[in-house]
XYZ file of C-alpha atoms in Angstrom:
333
model
C 0.000 0.000 0.000
C 1.245 3.489 -0.837
C 1.054 5.922 2.061
C 0.435 9.432 0.896
C 0.554 12.729 2.740
C 0.705 12.533 6.585
C -2.217 13.999 8.499
C -1.864 17.628 9.589
C 1.110 18.214 7.302
C 1.729 21.754 6.058
C 0.686 20.678 2.576
C -2.505 19.126 3.945
C -3.435 22.267 5.862
C -2.840 24.396 2.771
C -5.166 22.115 0.825
C -7.956 22.745 3.329
C -7.509 26.477 2.861
C -7.886 25.870 -0.885
C -11.098 23.906 -0.358
C -12.606 26.608 1.853
C -11.544 29.507 -0.355
C -13.077 27.761 -3.363
C -16.566 27.784 -1.871
C -18.818 30.203 -3.735
C -19.063 33.747 -2.415
C -21.455 36.415 -3.577
C -19.597 39.300 -5.164
C -20.474 42.238 -7.357
C -18.537 40.651 -10.204
C -20.287 37.284 -10.083
C -21.675 35.934 -13.316
C -25.155 37.043 -14.311
C -26.444 33.492 -14.630
C -29.792 34.403 -16.123
C -28.264 36.274 -19.066
C -25.469 33.736 -19.390
C -27.922 30.838 -19.735
C -29.997 32.840 -22.206
C -26.938 33.561 -24.366
C -25.988 29.894 -24.434
C -29.551 28.907 -25.299
C -30.123 31.532 -27.984
C -26.542 31.784 -29.243
C -26.954 35.537 -28.831
C -23.672 37.175 -27.811
C -24.559 40.767 -28.624
C -22.457 43.128 -26.547
C -19.954 40.486 -25.449
C -17.623 40.300 -28.474
C -15.265 43.001 -27.237
C -14.821 41.295 -23.876
C -14.357 37.922 -25.546
C -11.664 39.242 -27.877
C -9.927 40.902 -24.941
C -9.927 37.614 -23.017
C -8.699 35.799 -26.096
C -5.564 37.942 -26.214
C -4.403 36.547 -22.879
C -2.773 33.178 -22.147
C 0.506 31.686 -23.277
C -1.206 28.921 -25.242
C -2.918 31.425 -27.535
C 0.423 33.067 -28.273
C 1.862 29.756 -29.417
C -1.088 28.778 -31.582
C -1.252 29.274 -35.302
C -3.170 32.472 -36.044
C -5.719 30.785 -38.329
C -6.335 27.998 -35.785
C -6.903 30.528 -33.012
C -9.441 32.407 -35.111
C -11.425 29.245 -35.786
C -11.554 28.130 -32.132
C -15.229 28.247 -31.064
C -14.783 30.209 -27.864
C -18.361 31.032 -26.986
C -19.245 27.516 -25.875
C -15.760 26.647 -24.622
C -14.883 26.254 -20.945
C -18.517 26.089 -19.830
C -18.178 22.868 -17.811
C -17.143 22.458 -14.176
C -14.039 20.269 -14.180
C -12.612 18.084 -11.432
C -9.150 17.798 -9.883
C -7.410 14.757 -8.457
C -8.647 14.067 -4.924
C -5.219 13.583 -3.362
C -5.680 15.671 -0.214
C -8.710 14.139 1.462
C -10.972 16.824 2.998
C -11.751 16.245 6.708
C -15.486 16.710 6.062
C -15.644 14.148 3.237
C -18.330 12.052 4.943
C -20.533 14.964 5.983
C -20.177 17.435 3.106
C -19.424 15.492 -0.072
C -21.389 13.355 -2.542
C -20.117 10.524 -4.727
C -21.093 9.997 -8.377
C -19.905 7.021 -10.427
C -18.773 8.179 -13.858
C -19.217 6.035 -16.970
C -16.668 5.852 -19.750
C -17.476 8.470 -22.358
C -16.863 11.958 -23.641
C -17.758 15.075 -21.698
C -20.544 17.075 -23.368
C -22.291 20.383 -22.879
C -25.928 19.905 -23.899
C -28.010 22.918 -24.930
C -31.670 22.278 -25.794
C -33.305 25.404 -27.167
C -35.459 26.774 -29.979
C -36.631 23.336 -31.075
C -33.199 21.706 -31.345
C -30.598 20.056 -29.105
C -26.861 20.669 -29.549
C -23.923 18.760 -28.078
C -20.661 20.661 -27.558
C -17.250 19.396 -26.564
C -15.395 20.813 -23.585
C -13.494 23.078 -25.980
C -16.729 24.464 -27.454
C -17.032 22.558 -30.734
C -20.572 21.604 -31.762
C -20.314 17.899 -32.644
C -23.990 17.047 -33.056
C -27.412 18.645 -33.388
C -30.576 16.586 -33.006
C -34.127 16.638 -31.572
C -34.711 15.535 -27.980
C -37.502 15.421 -25.423
C -35.623 17.812 -23.167
C -37.549 21.073 -22.584
C -36.868 23.202 -25.675
C -35.160 20.304 -27.428
C -37.551 19.740 -30.326
C -39.947 21.862 -32.358
C -42.978 20.364 -30.616
C -41.965 21.429 -27.096
C -39.901 24.578 -27.632
C -42.661 26.972 -26.451
C -41.458 29.626 -28.898
C -37.977 29.782 -27.379
C -39.072 30.328 -23.777
C -38.080 26.828 -22.682
C -34.419 25.861 -22.778
C -32.244 23.383 -20.924
C -28.491 23.244 -20.279
C -26.896 20.047 -18.982
C -23.452 18.703 -18.128
C -23.260 15.162 -19.531
C -21.011 12.267 -20.433
C -21.815 10.751 -23.814
C -21.306 7.017 -24.251
C -21.251 6.223 -27.943
C -21.802 2.479 -27.561
C -24.994 2.975 -25.543
C -26.009 6.114 -27.505
C -26.660 7.642 -24.101
C -26.001 10.995 -22.478
C -25.434 10.338 -18.779
C -26.377 13.487 -16.876
C -23.764 14.639 -14.362
C -25.244 18.022 -13.504
C -27.785 20.654 -14.506
C -27.171 24.363 -15.101
C -30.592 25.346 -16.436
C -33.958 23.587 -16.730
C -36.912 24.969 -18.644
C -35.430 28.474 -18.610
C -34.610 28.484 -14.877
C -30.825 28.690 -14.248
C -29.455 26.889 -11.178
C -25.772 27.807 -11.512
C -25.807 29.525 -8.120
C -27.606 26.686 -6.326
C -25.732 24.185 -4.172
C -24.785 20.758 -5.491
C -27.213 18.794 -3.338
C -30.106 20.944 -4.571
C -29.022 20.697 -8.234
C -28.856 16.901 -7.954
C -32.292 16.762 -6.334
C -33.685 19.194 -8.919
C -32.538 17.293 -12.003
C -33.612 13.957 -10.528
C -37.113 15.232 -9.786
C -37.475 17.026 -13.123
C -36.435 13.982 -15.133
C -39.169 11.970 -13.430
C -41.706 14.469 -14.786
C -40.583 13.960 -18.389
C -41.603 10.861 -20.337
C -39.469 9.166 -22.973
C -36.080 10.722 -22.175
C -34.556 7.405 -21.122
C -35.704 5.709 -24.349
C -34.794 6.236 -27.984
C -37.416 7.438 -30.435
C -37.764 9.640 -33.509
C -38.017 12.737 -31.327
C -35.383 11.452 -28.900
C -32.666 9.558 -30.831
C -30.311 9.530 -27.820
C -31.129 8.473 -24.270
C -30.760 10.905 -21.371
C -30.138 9.077 -18.104
C -29.647 10.501 -14.611
C -26.620 9.403 -12.571
C -27.278 8.555 -8.935
C -25.325 10.205 -6.114
C -24.203 8.447 -2.933
C -22.896 9.433 0.478
C -19.145 9.334 1.073
C -19.081 7.146 4.169
C -16.699 4.179 4.067
C -19.640 1.771 4.020
C -21.333 3.600 1.164
C -18.164 3.768 -0.954
C -17.524 0.044 -0.453
C -21.128 -0.741 -1.398
C -20.757 1.374 -4.543
C -17.545 -0.379 -5.564
C -19.309 -3.735 -5.204
C -22.265 -2.732 -7.393
C -22.952 -3.832 -10.952
C -23.546 -0.821 -13.202
C -25.273 -0.779 -16.602
C -22.205 0.951 -18.062
C -18.445 0.641 -18.039
C -17.180 2.508 -14.984
C -14.474 5.085 -15.604
C -14.009 6.609 -12.171
C -15.453 8.310 -9.118
C -16.413 11.970 -8.847
C -16.649 13.643 -5.436
C -18.795 16.800 -5.266
C -18.836 19.234 -2.347
C -22.476 19.693 -1.360
C -22.218 23.479 -1.027
C -20.409 24.389 -4.221
C -22.234 26.256 -6.974
C -21.849 25.245 -10.614
C -18.718 27.140 -11.569
C -17.221 26.637 -15.056
C -13.550 25.677 -14.926
C -11.350 23.441 -12.819
C -12.137 23.329 -9.095
C -10.878 21.344 -6.061
C -14.509 21.149 -4.924
C -15.031 18.369 -7.463
C -12.555 15.538 -6.926
C -11.698 12.610 -9.165
C -10.294 9.153 -8.411
C -9.930 5.933 -10.312
C -11.647 3.111 -8.401
C -8.319 1.349 -7.813
C -6.987 4.450 -6.019
C -9.611 4.430 -3.257
C -7.774 2.114 -0.879
C -4.560 4.164 -1.001
C -6.087 7.639 -0.987
C -9.022 7.149 1.377
C -7.543 4.316 3.443
C -10.589 2.094 2.944
C -10.553 -1.702 2.697
C -12.353 -2.061 -0.613
C -13.935 -5.212 -2.039
C -11.675 -7.073 -4.445
C -13.024 -7.012 -7.984
C -11.990 -5.802 -11.461
C -12.825 -2.188 -10.554
C -10.473 -2.065 -7.577
C -7.647 -4.174 -9.032
C -4.576 -1.969 -9.409
C -2.821 -1.888 -12.798
C 0.943 -2.239 -12.922
C 1.425 1.494 -13.433
C -0.696 2.560 -10.423
C 2.207 3.412 -8.112
C 4.080 5.453 -10.707
C 0.901 7.226 -11.745
C 0.148 8.226 -8.161
C 3.613 9.629 -7.644
C 3.261 11.708 -10.821
C -0.016 13.132 -9.561
C 1.419 13.986 -6.128
C 4.441 15.709 -7.675
C 2.192 17.682 -9.993
C 0.040 18.767 -7.056
C 3.115 20.001 -5.172
C 4.355 21.921 -8.224
C 0.921 23.375 -8.838
C 0.712 24.610 -5.231
C 4.151 26.226 -5.372
C 3.566 27.968 -8.696
C -0.112 28.770 -8.039
C -0.861 27.239 -11.427
C -4.318 27.676 -12.915
C -6.071 26.001 -15.823
C -6.150 27.939 -19.085
C -8.128 27.378 -22.259
C -9.799 24.275 -20.864
C -6.539 22.402 -20.268
C -6.135 21.014 -16.769
C -4.363 18.327 -14.792
C -6.567 15.329 -15.656
C -5.690 15.716 -19.318
C -2.024 14.860 -18.835
C -2.077 12.837 -15.605
C -4.980 10.472 -16.204
C -2.620 7.666 -17.207
C 1.176 7.418 -17.316
C 3.028 7.769 -20.592
C 2.424 4.720 -22.735
C 5.924 4.595 -24.170
C 7.408 4.531 -20.698
C 5.149 1.886 -19.167
C 3.791 -0.065 -22.109
C 0.183 0.630 -21.197
C -1.340 1.106 -24.599
C -5.083 1.515 -24.572
C -5.266 2.901 -21.015
C -6.131 6.410 -22.143
C -9.632 5.591 -23.304
C -12.478 7.353 -21.626
C -11.350 9.663 -18.868
C -9.344 12.888 -19.044
C -12.496 14.956 -19.506
C -14.168 15.127 -16.100
């Protein structure tokens, strides 16, 4: 077993400060969620182009990009998803204040149902599909003349032709960005029960939309979850702080672990099964993540242009460890 960071270490205490400072605060500069949701739904960015161009001039990655490529980057729908960080420093209130969601293998998607059509965008803002759906505003029969629109955070599994719903930002024109996680989870679960046909494929709903269940983070609950049989291939575990608002960008208030990391990170005796079996590269991978966390803390590194730590630390380098095929799925939560 790999022992990580000792309790009450300086690094551990700093991590708790990070957790607390990341909790949402109301400020005069906070995002106007109503107008933001409306812009995403209507693709109406009037009055925001100057600010967008100003933001686009910043960041070292933009400076290194080819000029033509930078111009074509679809910025308006980019960086709209709340992204996780590795849960290396375990918060002391994990049992009381956090929720666990099991993530299926798939590709992260921003779903916008509005004006009689449903669009799926990648994390970087590229529209990869447009189709009808039974989501409010998602097809021409339920669009209510543009008044109803829905914005969801999903994982798309191509094999199952299913969008697994991680979170909700807006439902039927009512934004919930500034609501706490536990309310957002309750809200989307209750609203989906009111809609018929979303979990089935049909002419007006060619892709399924399925809610993902949340669990408590007690040791017993986590062990029960790891022993469950899921109707999808499990990619990993997401840990959401109950009080955090939906904030686009990378945040320590959403943690990420592979199932085989639970015993080392959380110190739990997990059931032995394929989910919890450690691959040969597990130890090296964990050390890479810890070193990255230390470097990130020292340099006060932040994510830019949608790139963040899970994208280059999800699996070790294939050429170094001979782990071809291990990159499938994750790196997008």
